[in-house]
Coordinates of N, CA and C in Angstrom, one line a residue:
M1 N -65.0 -28.8 -89.2 CA -66.2 -28.9 -88.3 C -67.5 -28.5 -89.1
T2 N -68.6 -29.2 -88.9 CA -69.8 -28.9 -89.6 C -70.7 -28.0 -88.8
Y3 N -71.2 -27.0 -89.4 CA -72.1 -26.0 -88.7 C -73.4 -26.0 -89.4
T4 N -74.5 -25.6 -88.6 CA -75.8 -25.6 -89.2 C -76.3 -24.1 -89.3
T5 N -75.8 -23.2 -88.6 CA -76.3 -21.8 -88.6 C -75.3 -20.8 -88.9
I6 N -74.1 -21.2 -89.2 CA -73.0 -20.3 -89.7 C -72.2 -20.9 -90.8
L7 N -71.5 -20.1 -91.5 CA -70.5 -20.6 -92.5 C -69.1 -20.2 -92.0
A8 N -68.2 -21.0 -92.1 CA -66.8 -20.7 -91.7 C -65.8 -21.1 -92.8
E9 N -65.0 -20.2 -93.2 CA -64.0 -20.4 -94.2 C -62.7 -19.7 -93.9
T10 N -61.6 -20.2 -94.5 CA -60.3 -19.6 -94.4 C -60.0 -18.9 -95.7
L11 N -59.6 -17.6 -95.6 CA -59.2 -16.8 -96.8 C -57.8 -16.3 -96.5
G12 N -56.8 -17.0 -96.9 CA -55.4 -16.7 -96.6 C -55.2 -16.8 -95.1
R13 N -54.8 -15.7 -94.5 CA -54.6 -15.7 -93.0 C -55.8 -15.1 -92.2
V14 N -56.9 -15.1 -92.9 CA -58.1 -14.5 -92.3 C -59.2 -15.6 -92.2
G15 N -59.8 -15.7 -91.0 CA -60.9 -16.6 -90.8 C -62.2 -15.8 -90.9
L16 N -63.1 -16.2 -91.8 CA -64.4 -15.6 -92.1 C -65.5 -16.4 -91.5
V17 N -66.3 -15.8 -90.7 CA -67.5 -16.4 -90.2 C -68.7 -15.7 -90.6
T18 N -69.7 -16.3 -91.3 CA -70.9 -15.7 -91.8 C -72.1 -16.2 -91.0
L19 N -72.8 -15.4 -90.4 CA -74.1 -15.8 -89.7 C -75.0 -16.2 -90.8
N20 N -75.7 -17.3 -90.7 CA -76.4 -17.9 -91.8 C -77.8 -18.4 -91.4
R21 N -78.6 -17.5 -90.9 CA -80.0 -17.8 -90.7 C -80.8 -16.7 -91.4
P22 N -80.7 -16.6 -92.7 CA -81.3 -15.5 -93.5 C -82.9 -15.5 -93.3
E23 N -83.5 -16.7 -93.1 CA -84.9 -16.7 -93.0 C -85.4 -16.1 -91.7
A24 N -84.5 -15.9 -90.7 CA -84.8 -15.2 -89.4 C -84.0 -14.0 -89.2
M25 N -83.5 -13.3 -90.3 CA -82.7 -12.1 -90.2 C -81.5 -12.3 -89.3
N26 N -81.0 -13.6 -89.3 CA -79.8 -14.0 -88.5 C -80.1 -13.8 -87.0
A27 N -81.3 -14.0 -86.6 CA -81.6 -14.0 -85.2 C -80.7 -14.9 -84.4
L28 N -80.2 -14.5 -83.2 CA -79.2 -15.2 -82.5 C -79.8 -16.2 -81.5
N29 N -80.0 -17.4 -82.0 CA -80.5 -18.5 -81.1 C -79.3 -19.1 -80.5
N30 N -79.5 -20.0 -79.5 CA -78.4 -20.7 -78.8 C -77.5 -21.4 -79.7
T31 N -78.0 -22.1 -80.7 CA -77.2 -22.9 -81.6 C -76.2 -22.0 -82.4
L32 N -76.7 -20.9 -82.9 CA -75.9 -19.9 -83.7 C -74.8 -19.4 -82.8
M33 N -75.2 -18.9 -81.6 CA -74.1 -18.3 -80.7 C -73.1 -19.3 -80.3
R34 N -73.5 -20.6 -80.1 CA -72.5 -21.6 -79.7 C -71.6 -21.9 -80.9
E35 N -72.2 -22.0 -82.1 CA -71.3 -22.3 -83.3 C -70.4 -21.1 -83.6
L36 N -70.9 -19.9 -83.5 CA -70.1 -18.7 -83.8 C -68.9 -18.7 -82.9
M37 N -69.1 -18.9 -81.6 CA -68.0 -18.9 -80.7 C -67.0 -20.0 -80.9
D38 N -67.6 -21.2 -81.2 CA -66.7 -22.4 -81.5 C -65.8 -22.1 -82.7
A39 N -66.4 -21.4 -83.7 CA -65.6 -21.1 -84.9 C -64.5 -20.1 -84.6
L40 N -64.9 -19.1 -83.8 CA -63.9 -18.1 -83.5 C -62.7 -18.7 -82.7
E41 N -63.1 -19.6 -81.7 CA -62.1 -20.2 -80.9 C -61.2 -21.1 -81.7
A42 N -61.8 -21.8 -82.7 CA -61.0 -22.7 -83.6 C -60.0 -21.8 -84.4
F43 N -60.4 -20.7 -84.9 CA -59.5 -19.8 -85.7 C -58.5 -19.2 -84.7
D44 N -58.9 -18.9 -83.5 CA -57.9 -18.3 -82.6 C -56.8 -19.3 -82.2
N45 N -57.1 -20.6 -82.3 CA -56.1 -21.6 -81.9 C -55.3 -22.1 -83.2
D46 N -55.6 -21.5 -84.3 CA -55.0 -21.9 -85.6 C -53.8 -20.9 -85.9
D47 N -52.6 -21.4 -85.8 CA -51.5 -20.5 -86.1 C -51.4 -19.9 -87.5
A48 N -52.2 -20.5 -88.4 CA -52.2 -20.0 -89.8 C -53.1 -18.8 -89.9
I49 N -53.9 -18.5 -88.9 CA -54.9 -17.4 -88.9 C -54.4 -16.3 -88.1
G50 N -54.5 -15.1 -88.7 CA -54.0 -13.9 -87.9 C -55.1 -12.9 -87.5
A51 N -56.2 -13.0 -88.1 CA -57.4 -12.2 -87.8 C -58.6 -12.8 -88.3
M52 N -59.8 -12.3 -87.7 CA -61.1 -12.9 -88.1 C -62.1 -11.8 -88.5
V53 N -63.0 -12.2 -89.3 CA -64.1 -11.3 -89.7 C -65.5 -12.0 -89.4
I54 N -66.4 -11.3 -88.8 CA -67.8 -11.8 -88.6 C -68.7 -11.0 -89.5
T55 N -69.5 -11.6 -90.3 CA -70.5 -10.9 -91.1 C -71.8 -11.6 -91.1
G56 N -72.8 -10.9 -91.7 CA -74.1 -11.5 -91.9 C -74.4 -11.5 -93.4
N57 N -75.5 -10.8 -93.8 CA -75.8 -10.6 -95.2 C -76.1 -9.1 -95.4
Q58 N -76.4 -8.8 -96.6 CA -76.7 -7.3 -96.9 C -77.9 -6.8 -96.1
K59 N -78.9 -7.6 -95.9 CA -80.1 -7.1 -95.2 C -79.9 -7.0 -93.7
A60 N -79.2 -8.0 -93.1 CA -79.1 -8.0 -91.7 C -77.8 -8.6 -91.3
F61 N -77.0 -7.9 -90.5 CA -75.9 -8.5 -89.7 C -76.5 -9.5 -88.7
A62 N -77.3 -9.0 -87.8 CA -78.1 -9.9 -87.0 C -79.2 -8.9 -86.3
A63 N -80.4 -9.3 -86.5 CA -81.5 -8.5 -86.0 C -81.9 -8.8 -84.6
G64 N -81.0 -9.2 -83.8 CA -81.3 -9.5 -82.4 C -81.3 -10.9 -82.0
A65 N -81.7 -11.1 -80.7 CA -81.8 -12.5 -80.2 C -83.1 -13.1 -80.8
D66 N -83.1 -14.5 -80.7 CA -84.3 -15.2 -81.2 C -85.3 -15.1 -80.1
I67 N -86.3 -14.2 -80.2 CA -87.3 -13.9 -79.1 C -88.1 -15.2 -78.9
K68 N -88.5 -15.9 -79.9 CA -89.4 -17.0 -79.8 C -88.7 -18.1 -78.9
E69 N -87.4 -18.2 -78.9 CA -86.7 -19.2 -78.1 C -86.7 -18.9 -76.6
M70 N -86.8 -17.6 -76.3 CA -86.7 -17.2 -74.9 C -88.0 -16.7 -74.3
A71 N -89.0 -16.4 -75.1 CA -90.2 -15.7 -74.7 C -90.9 -16.3 -73.4
D72 N -91.0 -17.6 -73.4 CA -91.7 -18.3 -72.3 C -90.8 -18.8 -71.2
K73 N -89.5 -18.4 -71.2 CA -88.6 -18.9 -70.2 C -88.9 -18.2 -68.8
S74 N -88.7 -19.0 -67.8 CA -88.8 -18.4 -66.4 C -87.4 -17.8 -66.1
V75 N -87.4 -17.0 -65.0 CA -86.1 -16.4 -64.6 C -85.1 -17.6 -64.2
Q76 N -85.6 -18.6 -63.6 CA -84.7 -19.7 -63.2 C -84.1 -20.4 -64.4
E77 N -85.0 -20.6 -65.5 CA -84.5 -21.2 -66.7 C -83.5 -20.3 -67.4
M78 N -83.6 -19.0 -67.3 CA -82.6 -18.1 -67.9 C -81.3 -18.3 -67.2
Y79 N -81.4 -18.3 -65.8 CA -80.1 -18.5 -65.1 C -79.5 -19.9 -65.3
D80 N -80.3 -20.9 -65.4 CA -79.8 -22.2 -65.6 C -79.2 -22.4 -67.0
N81 N -79.9 -21.9 -68.0 CA -79.4 -22.1 -69.3 C -78.3 -21.1 -69.7
D82 N -78.3 -19.9 -69.0 CA -77.3 -18.8 -69.1 C -76.9 -18.5 -70.6
P83 N -77.8 -18.1 -71.5 CA -77.5 -17.9 -72.8 C -76.5 -16.7 -73.0
I84 N -76.4 -15.8 -72.1 CA -75.5 -14.7 -72.2 C -74.0 -15.2 -72.1
A85 N -73.8 -16.3 -71.4 CA -72.5 -16.8 -71.3 C -71.8 -17.0 -72.7
Q86 N -72.6 -17.4 -73.7 CA -72.0 -17.5 -75.0 C -71.4 -16.2 -75.5
F87 N -72.1 -15.1 -75.3 CA -71.5 -13.8 -75.7 C -70.2 -13.5 -75.0
G88 N -70.1 -13.9 -73.7 CA -68.9 -13.7 -73.0 C -67.6 -14.3 -73.6
R89 N -67.8 -15.4 -74.3 CA -66.7 -16.1 -74.9 C -65.9 -15.3 -75.8
I90 N -66.5 -14.3 -76.5 CA -65.8 -13.4 -77.4 C -64.7 -12.6 -76.7
R91 N -64.8 -12.4 -75.4 CA -63.8 -11.6 -74.7 C -62.5 -12.4 -74.5
T92 N -62.6 -13.8 -74.7 CA -61.4 -14.6 -74.6 C -60.6 -14.8 -75.9
I93 N -61.1 -14.3 -77.0 CA -60.4 -14.4 -78.2 C -59.2 -13.5 -78.3
R94 N -58.0 -14.0 -78.5 CA -56.8 -13.3 -78.4 C -56.5 -12.5 -79.7
K95 N -56.9 -13.0 -80.9 CA -56.6 -12.3 -82.1 C -57.7 -11.3 -82.5
P96 N -57.4 -10.3 -83.3 CA -58.3 -9.3 -83.7 C -59.6 -9.9 -84.4
V97 N -60.7 -9.4 -84.0 CA -62.0 -9.7 -84.7 C -62.6 -8.5 -85.2
I98 N -63.0 -8.5 -86.5 CA -63.6 -7.4 -87.2 C -65.0 -7.7 -87.6
A99 N -66.0 -6.8 -87.3 CA -67.3 -7.0 -87.7 C -67.5 -6.3 -89.0
A100 N -68.1 -7.0 -90.0 CA -68.5 -6.4 -91.3 C -70.0 -6.4 -91.3
V101 N -70.6 -5.1 -91.1 CA -72.0 -5.0 -90.8 C -72.7 -4.3 -91.9
S102 N -73.8 -4.9 -92.4 CA -74.7 -4.3 -93.3 C -76.1 -4.5 -92.8
G103 N -77.0 -3.6 -93.1 CA -78.4 -3.7 -92.7 C -78.5 -3.6 -91.2
W104 N -79.4 -4.4 -90.6 CA -79.7 -4.3 -89.2 C -78.7 -5.0 -88.3
A105 N -78.2 -4.2 -87.3 CA -77.4 -4.8 -86.2 C -78.2 -4.3 -84.9
L106 N -79.1 -5.2 -84.5 CA -80.0 -4.8 -83.4 C -79.8 -5.7 -82.2
G107 N -80.1 -5.2 -81.0 CA -80.0 -6.1 -79.9 C -78.7 -6.8 -79.8
G108 N -78.8 -8.1 -79.7 CA -77.6 -9.0 -79.6 C -76.7 -8.8 -80.8
G109 N -77.2 -8.4 -82.0 CA -76.4 -8.1 -83.1 C -75.5 -6.9 -82.9
C110 N -76.1 -5.9 -82.3 CA -75.4 -4.7 -82.0 C -74.3 -5.0 -80.9
E111 N -74.7 -5.9 -80.0 CA -73.8 -6.2 -78.9 C -72.6 -7.0 -79.4
I112 N -72.8 -7.9 -80.4 CA -71.7 -8.6 -81.0 C -70.7 -7.6 -81.7
A113 N -71.3 -6.6 -82.5 CA -70.5 -5.6 -83.1 C -69.7 -4.8 -82.1
L114 N -70.3 -4.4 -80.9 CA -69.7 -3.7 -79.9 C -68.5 -4.5 -79.3
S115 N -68.7 -5.8 -79.3 CA -67.7 -6.7 -78.7 C -66.5 -6.9 -79.6
C116 N -66.6 -6.6 -80.9 CA -65.5 -6.8 -81.8 C -64.5 -5.7 -81.7
D117 N -63.3 -5.9 -82.2 CA -62.2 -5.0 -82.1 C -62.3 -3.8 -83.1
M118 N -62.9 -4.1 -84.2 CA -63.1 -3.0 -85.2 C -64.4 -3.3 -86.0
V119 N -65.0 -2.3 -86.6 CA -66.2 -2.5 -87.3 C -66.2 -1.8 -88.7
I120 N -66.4 -2.5 -89.7 CA -66.6 -1.9 -91.1 C -68.1 -2.0 -91.4
A121 N -68.7 -0.8 -91.8 CA -70.1 -0.8 -92.0 C -70.5 -0.4 -93.4
S122 N -71.5 -1.0 -94.0 CA -72.0 -0.6 -95.3 C -72.9 0.7 -95.0
E123 N -73.2 1.4 -96.1 CA -74.0 2.6 -96.0 C -75.4 2.3 -95.5
T124 N -75.8 1.0 -95.5 CA -77.2 0.7 -95.1 C -77.2 0.2 -93.6
A125 N -76.1 0.2 -93.0 CA -76.0 -0.4 -91.6 C -76.8 0.5 -90.6
K126 N -77.5 -0.1 -89.7 CA -78.3 0.5 -88.7 C -78.0 -0.2 -87.4
F127 N -77.7 0.6 -86.3 CA -77.4 0.0 -85.0 C -78.4 0.4 -84.0
G128 N -78.8 -0.6 -83.2 CA -79.8 -0.2 -82.1 C -79.9 -1.3 -81.1
Q129 N -80.5 -0.9 -79.9 CA -80.8 -1.8 -78.8 C -82.3 -1.6 -78.5
P130 N -83.2 -2.4 -79.2 CA -84.6 -2.2 -79.1 C -85.3 -3.0 -78.0
E131 N -84.5 -3.6 -77.1 CA -85.0 -4.5 -76.1 C -86.2 -3.9 -75.2
I132 N -86.1 -2.6 -75.0 CA -87.1 -2.0 -74.2 C -88.5 -2.1 -74.8
T133 N -88.6 -2.3 -76.1 CA -89.9 -2.5 -76.8 C -90.5 -3.9 -76.5
I134 N -89.8 -4.8 -75.9 CA -90.3 -6.1 -75.6 C -90.2 -6.4 -74.1
G135 N -90.0 -5.3 -73.3 CA -90.1 -5.4 -71.9 C -88.9 -5.9 -71.1
V136 N -87.7 -5.8 -71.8 CA -86.5 -6.2 -71.2 C -85.4 -5.1 -71.5
I137 N -84.2 -5.4 -71.1 CA -83.0 -4.5 -71.4 C -82.0 -5.3 -72.1
P138 N -81.0 -4.6 -72.7 CA -79.9 -5.4 -73.3 C -79.2 -6.2 -72.2
G139 N -78.8 -7.4 -72.6 CA -78.2 -8.3 -71.5 C -76.9 -8.8 -71.8
A140 N -76.3 -8.5 -73.0 CA -75.0 -9.0 -73.4 C -74.0 -7.9 -73.7
G141 N -74.1 -6.8 -72.8 CA -73.1 -5.8 -72.9 C -73.6 -4.5 -73.4
G142 N -74.8 -4.4 -73.9 CA -75.3 -3.2 -74.5 C -75.4 -2.0 -73.6
T143 N -75.8 -2.3 -72.3 CA -75.8 -1.1 -71.4 C -74.5 -0.7 -70.9
Q144 N -73.4 -1.5 -71.1 CA -72.1 -1.2 -70.6 C -71.2 -0.7 -71.8
R145 N -71.1 -1.4 -72.9 CA -70.2 -1.0 -74.0 C -70.8 0.2 -74.7
L146 N -72.1 0.3 -74.9 CA -72.7 1.4 -75.7 C -72.3 2.7 -75.1
P147 N -72.5 3.0 -73.8 CA -72.1 4.3 -73.3 C -70.6 4.6 -73.5
R148 N -69.8 3.6 -73.4 CA -68.4 3.8 -73.6 C -68.1 4.2 -75.1
A149 N -69.0 3.7 -76.0 CA -68.8 4.0 -77.4 C -69.4 5.3 -77.9
V150 N -70.6 5.6 -77.4 CA -71.3 6.7 -78.0 C -71.6 7.8 -76.9
G151 N -71.3 7.6 -75.7 CA -71.6 8.5 -74.6 C -72.9 8.2 -73.9
K152 N -73.0 8.7 -72.6 CA -74.1 8.3 -71.8 C -75.4 8.8 -72.3
A153 N -75.5 10.0 -72.8 CA -76.8 10.6 -73.2 C -77.4 9.9 -74.3
L154 N -76.6 9.6 -75.4 CA -77.1 8.9 -76.5 C -77.4 7.5 -76.2
A155 N -76.6 6.8 -75.4 CA -76.8 5.5 -75.0 C -78.2 5.3 -74.3
M156 N -78.4 6.3 -73.4 CA -79.7 6.4 -72.7 C -80.9 6.4 -73.7
E157 N -80.8 7.3 -74.7 CA -81.8 7.4 -75.7 C -82.0 6.1 -76.5
M158 N -80.9 5.5 -76.9 CA -81.0 4.2 -77.6 C -81.6 3.1 -76.8
V159 N -81.2 3.0 -75.5 CA -81.7 1.9 -74.7 C -83.1 2.1 -74.2
L160 N -83.4 3.4 -73.8 CA -84.6 3.7 -73.2 C -85.7 4.0 -74.2
N161 N -85.3 4.5 -75.4 CA -86.3 5.0 -76.3 C -86.1 4.4 -77.8
N162 N -85.4 3.3 -77.9 CA -85.2 2.6 -79.2 C -84.8 3.5 -80.3
R163 N -83.8 4.4 -80.0 CA -83.2 5.2 -81.1 C -82.2 4.3 -81.9
T164 N -82.3 4.4 -83.2 CA -81.3 3.6 -84.0 C -80.3 4.6 -84.6
L165 N -79.1 4.2 -84.8 CA -78.0 5.0 -85.4 C -77.8 4.6 -86.9
S166 N -77.7 5.5 -87.8 CA -77.4 5.2 -89.2 C -75.9 4.9 -89.2
A167 N -75.4 4.4 -90.3 CA -74.0 4.1 -90.5 C -73.2 5.4 -90.3
Q168 N -73.6 6.5 -90.9 CA -72.9 7.7 -90.8 C -72.8 8.3 -89.4
E169 N -74.0 8.2 -88.7 CA -74.0 8.6 -87.3 C -73.0 7.7 -86.5
A170 N -73.0 6.5 -86.7 CA -72.1 5.6 -86.0 C -70.6 5.9 -86.3
L171 N -70.3 6.3 -87.5 CA -69.0 6.7 -87.9 C -68.6 7.9 -87.2
G172 N -69.5 8.9 -87.1 CA -69.2 10.2 -86.5 C -68.9 10.0 -85.0
L173 N -69.5 9.0 -84.4 CA -69.4 8.8 -82.9 C -68.2 7.8 -82.6
G174 N -67.6 7.3 -83.6 CA -66.5 6.4 -83.4 C -66.9 4.9 -83.1
L175 N -68.2 4.6 -83.4 CA -68.6 3.2 -83.2 C -68.1 2.3 -84.3
V176 N -67.9 2.9 -85.5 CA -67.4 2.1 -86.6 C -66.1 2.8 -87.1
N177 N -65.3 2.0 -87.8 CA -64.0 2.5 -88.3 C -64.2 3.2 -89.6
R178 N -65.1 2.7 -90.5 CA -65.4 3.4 -91.8 C -66.7 2.9 -92.3
V179 N -67.3 3.7 -93.2 CA -68.5 3.3 -93.9 C -68.2 3.3 -95.4
V180 N -68.6 2.2 -96.1 CA -68.3 2.0 -97.5 C -69.5 1.6 -98.2
P181 N -69.5 1.7 -99.5 CA -70.7 1.3 -100.3 C -71.1 -0.2 -100.0
L182 N -72.4 -0.5 -100.3 CA -73.0 -1.8 -99.9 C -72.2 -2.9 -100.6
D183 N -71.8 -2.7 -101.8 CA -71.1 -3.8 -102.5 C -69.7 -4.0 -102.2
A184 N -69.2 -3.2 -101.2 CA -67.7 -3.2 -100.9 C -67.5 -3.5 -99.4
Y185 N -68.5 -3.5 -98.6 CA -68.2 -3.5 -97.1 C -67.5 -4.8 -96.7
L186 N -67.9 -6.0 -97.2 CA -67.2 -7.2 -96.8 C -65.8 -7.2 -97.3
D187 N -65.5 -6.8 -98.6 CA -64.2 -6.8 -99.1 C -63.3 -5.8 -98.3
E188 N -63.9 -4.7 -97.9 CA -63.1 -3.8 -97.1 C -62.7 -4.4 -95.7
A189 N -63.7 -5.1 -95.1 CA -63.4 -5.7 -93.8 C -62.3 -6.8 -94.0
L190 N -62.4 -7.6 -95.1 CA -61.4 -8.6 -95.3 C -60.0 -8.0 -95.6
K191 N -60.0 -6.9 -96.3 CA -58.8 -6.2 -96.6 C -58.1 -5.7 -95.3
L192 N -58.9 -5.1 -94.4 CA -58.4 -4.7 -93.1 C -57.9 -5.9 -92.3
A193 N -58.6 -7.0 -92.3 CA -58.2 -8.2 -91.6 C -56.9 -8.7 -92.1
E194 N -56.7 -8.7 -93.5 CA -55.5 -9.2 -94.1 C -54.3 -8.3 -93.7
E195 N -54.5 -7.0 -93.6 CA -53.5 -6.1 -93.2 C -53.0 -6.4 -91.8
V196 N -54.0 -6.5 -90.9 CA -53.7 -6.7 -89.5 C -53.0 -8.1 -89.4
A197 N -53.5 -9.1 -90.1 CA -52.9 -10.4 -90.0 C -51.5 -10.5 -90.5
S198 N -51.1 -9.5 -91.3 CA -49.7 -9.5 -91.8 C -48.7 -8.9 -90.7
R199 N -49.2 -8.4 -89.6 CA -48.3 -7.8 -88.6 C -47.8 -8.9 -87.7
A200 N -46.9 -8.5 -86.8 CA -46.2 -9.4 -85.9 C -47.3 -10.1 -85.0
P201 N -47.5 -11.4 -85.1 CA -48.6 -12.0 -84.3 C -48.6 -11.8 -82.8
V202 N -47.4 -12.0 -82.2 CA -47.4 -11.8 -80.8 C -47.6 -10.4 -80.3
A203 N -47.1 -9.5 -81.1 CA -47.3 -8.0 -80.8 C -48.8 -7.7 -81.0
I204 N -49.4 -8.2 -82.0 CA -50.8 -8.0 -82.2 C -51.7 -8.4 -81.0
R205 N -51.4 -9.6 -80.6 CA -52.2 -10.2 -79.4 C -51.9 -9.3 -78.2
S206 N -50.7 -8.9 -78.0 CA -50.4 -8.1 -76.8 C -51.1 -6.8 -76.9
A207 N -51.0 -6.1 -78.1 CA -51.7 -4.8 -78.2 C -53.2 -4.9 -78.0
K208 N -53.8 -6.0 -78.5 CA -55.2 -6.1 -78.3 C -55.5 -6.3 -76.8
K209 N -54.7 -7.1 -76.1 CA -54.9 -7.4 -74.7 C -54.9 -6.1 -73.9
V210 N -53.8 -5.3 -74.1 CA -53.7 -4.1 -73.2 C -54.7 -3.0 -73.6
I211 N -55.1 -2.9 -74.9 CA -56.1 -1.9 -75.2 C -57.4 -2.3 -74.5
N212 N -57.8 -3.6 -74.6 CA -59.0 -4.1 -74.0 C -58.9 -3.9 -72.5
Q213 N -57.8 -4.1 -71.9 CA -57.7 -3.9 -70.4 C -58.0 -2.5 -70.0
S214 N -57.5 -1.5 -70.8 CA -57.7 -0.1 -70.5 C -59.2 0.2 -70.7
Y215 N -59.8 -0.5 -71.6 CA -61.2 -0.2 -72.0 C -62.2 -0.9 -71.0
E216 N -61.8 -2.1 -70.6 CA -62.7 -3.0 -69.9 C -62.3 -3.3 -68.4
R217 N -61.3 -2.6 -67.9 CA -60.8 -2.9 -66.6 C -61.8 -3.1 -65.5
F218 N -62.9 -2.3 -65.6 CA -63.9 -2.4 -64.6 C -65.2 -2.9 -65.2
L219 N -65.1 -3.5 -66.4 CA -66.3 -3.9 -67.1 C -66.9 -5.2 -66.6
A220 N -66.1 -6.2 -66.1 CA -66.5 -7.5 -65.8 C -67.6 -7.5 -64.8
E221 N -67.5 -6.7 -63.7 CA -68.5 -6.7 -62.7 C -69.8 -6.1 -63.2
S222 N -69.7 -5.0 -64.0 CA -70.8 -4.4 -64.6 C -71.6 -5.3 -65.5
L223 N -70.9 -6.1 -66.3 CA -71.5 -7.1 -67.2 C -72.3 -8.1 -66.4
E224 N -71.8 -8.5 -65.3 CA -72.5 -9.5 -64.4 C -73.8 -8.9 -63.9
E225 N -73.7 -7.6 -63.5 CA -74.9 -6.9 -63.0 C -75.9 -6.7 -64.1
E226 N -75.5 -6.4 -65.3 CA -76.4 -6.3 -66.4 C -77.1 -7.6 -66.7
K227 N -76.3 -8.7 -66.7 CA -76.9 -10.0 -67.0 C -78.0 -10.3 -65.9
K228 N -77.7 -10.1 -64.6 CA -78.6 -10.3 -63.6 C -79.9 -9.6 -63.7
E229 N -79.8 -8.3 -64.1 CA -81.0 -7.5 -64.3 C -81.8 -8.0 -65.5
F230 N -81.1 -8.4 -66.5 CA -81.8 -8.9 -67.7 C -82.5 -10.2 -67.4
Y231 N -81.9 -11.2 -66.7 CA -82.5 -12.4 -66.3 C -83.7 -12.2 -65.4
N232 N -83.5 -11.3 -64.4 CA -84.6 -11.0 -63.4 C -85.8 -10.5 -64.0
L233 N -85.7 -9.8 -65.2 CA -86.9 -9.3 -65.8 C -87.8 -10.4 -66.3
F234 N -87.3 -11.6 -66.4 CA -88.2 -12.7 -66.8 C -89.1 -13.1 -65.7
T235 N -89.1 -12.4 -64.6 CA -90.1 -12.6 -63.5 C -91.3 -11.7 -63.8
T236 N -91.2 -10.8 -64.7 CA -92.3 -9.7 -64.9 C -93.3 -10.1 -65.9
E237 N -94.5 -9.5 -65.6 CA -95.6 -9.7 -66.6 C -95.3 -8.9 -67.9
D238 N -94.6 -7.8 -67.7 CA -94.3 -7.0 -68.9 C -93.4 -7.7 -69.9
Q239 N -92.4 -8.5 -69.4 CA -91.6 -9.3 -70.3 C -92.4 -10.3 -71.1
K240 N -93.3 -11.0 -70.4 CA -94.2 -12.0 -71.1 C -95.0 -11.3 -72.1
E241 N -95.6 -10.2 -71.7 CA -96.5 -9.4 -72.7 C -95.7 -8.9 -73.8
G242 N -94.5 -8.3 -73.5 CA -93.7 -7.7 -74.6 C -93.3 -8.7 -75.6
M243 N -92.8 -9.8 -75.2 CA -92.3 -10.9 -76.1 C -93.5 -11.5 -76.9
S244 N -94.6 -11.7 -76.2 CA -95.8 -12.2 -76.8 C -96.3 -11.3 -77.9
A245 N -96.3 -10.0 -77.6 CA -96.7 -9.0 -78.6 C -95.8 -9.0 -79.8
F246 N -94.5 -9.1 -79.5 CA -93.6 -9.2 -80.6 C -93.9 -10.3 -81.6
A247 N -94.1 -11.5 -81.0 CA -94.4 -12.7 -81.8 C -95.7 -12.6 -82.5
E248 N -96.6 -11.9 -81.9 CA -98.0 -11.8 -82.5 C -98.1 -10.5 -83.3
K249 N -97.0 -9.8 -83.5 CA -97.0 -8.6 -84.3 C -98.1 -7.6 -83.9
R250 N -98.2 -7.3 -82.6 CA -99.2 -6.3 -82.1 C -98.5 -5.4 -81.1
K251 N -99.2 -4.3 -80.7 CA -98.7 -3.4 -79.7 C -98.8 -4.0 -78.3
P252 N -97.7 -3.9 -77.5 CA -97.9 -4.5 -76.2 C -98.7 -3.6 -75.3
N253 N -99.3 -4.2 -74.3 CA -100.1 -3.5 -73.3 C -99.4 -3.6 -71.9
W254 N -98.6 -2.6 -71.6 CA -97.8 -2.6 -70.4 C -98.6 -2.4 -69.2
T255 N -98.3 -3.2 -68.1 CA -99.0 -3.1 -66.8 C -98.1 -2.6 -65.7
G256 N -96.8 -2.6 -66.0 CA -95.8 -2.2 -65.0 C -95.6 -3.2 -63.9
K257 N -95.9 -4.5 -64.2 CA -95.8 -5.6 -63.2 C -94.9 -6.7 -63.7

């Protein structure tokens, strides 16, 4: 299959997907999200593949959603287009998915990492949910998975006040599996994926399923509520102002409307 915003390759029993919009810090537009999930599903349906790795580049795993693509959308357009639905497809992947993160993992990029089964981070990795700075909230799991990963108090600070976590902070909180030097993070993720792919395939899928069930048993309803709140914010003047200010590289003027 030919892709325009990602690279997909097979390395032994590992499927590697590289987010490939370097000119936009791998911002997650609709095309990239669709292609990412298509590639993951293709690997998931390939008996020769035992595990997958998602990565970006050294500067950015993904620096968030493509704000320019959604800035002028109405709430009805958000509901009709339902871009968050693409993120939900990762929950249907049966085989293990590992995120190899370097540089910025912000907004949707952080939410992709949170949705993966394991995370290998370079020493330069930084995790954050900065949506509040543009007048919205995380809409693809950030308000739900983040508290489960780092605890309520810190999740509140990250979502309400744009705190970012360094790689070492993320390691200490259990958000990532390990932190390795910049020149080794992808190799380390691929090594882990190869090890996992060498295990009994049916047992691996079963283990992932039941671990996620224990983690996400009550998550589905909360994710729907989060998505609704995110889309409804597109009725506000603050959302329009925040995203316009982001595009124009200026400080937003909040009106609370």
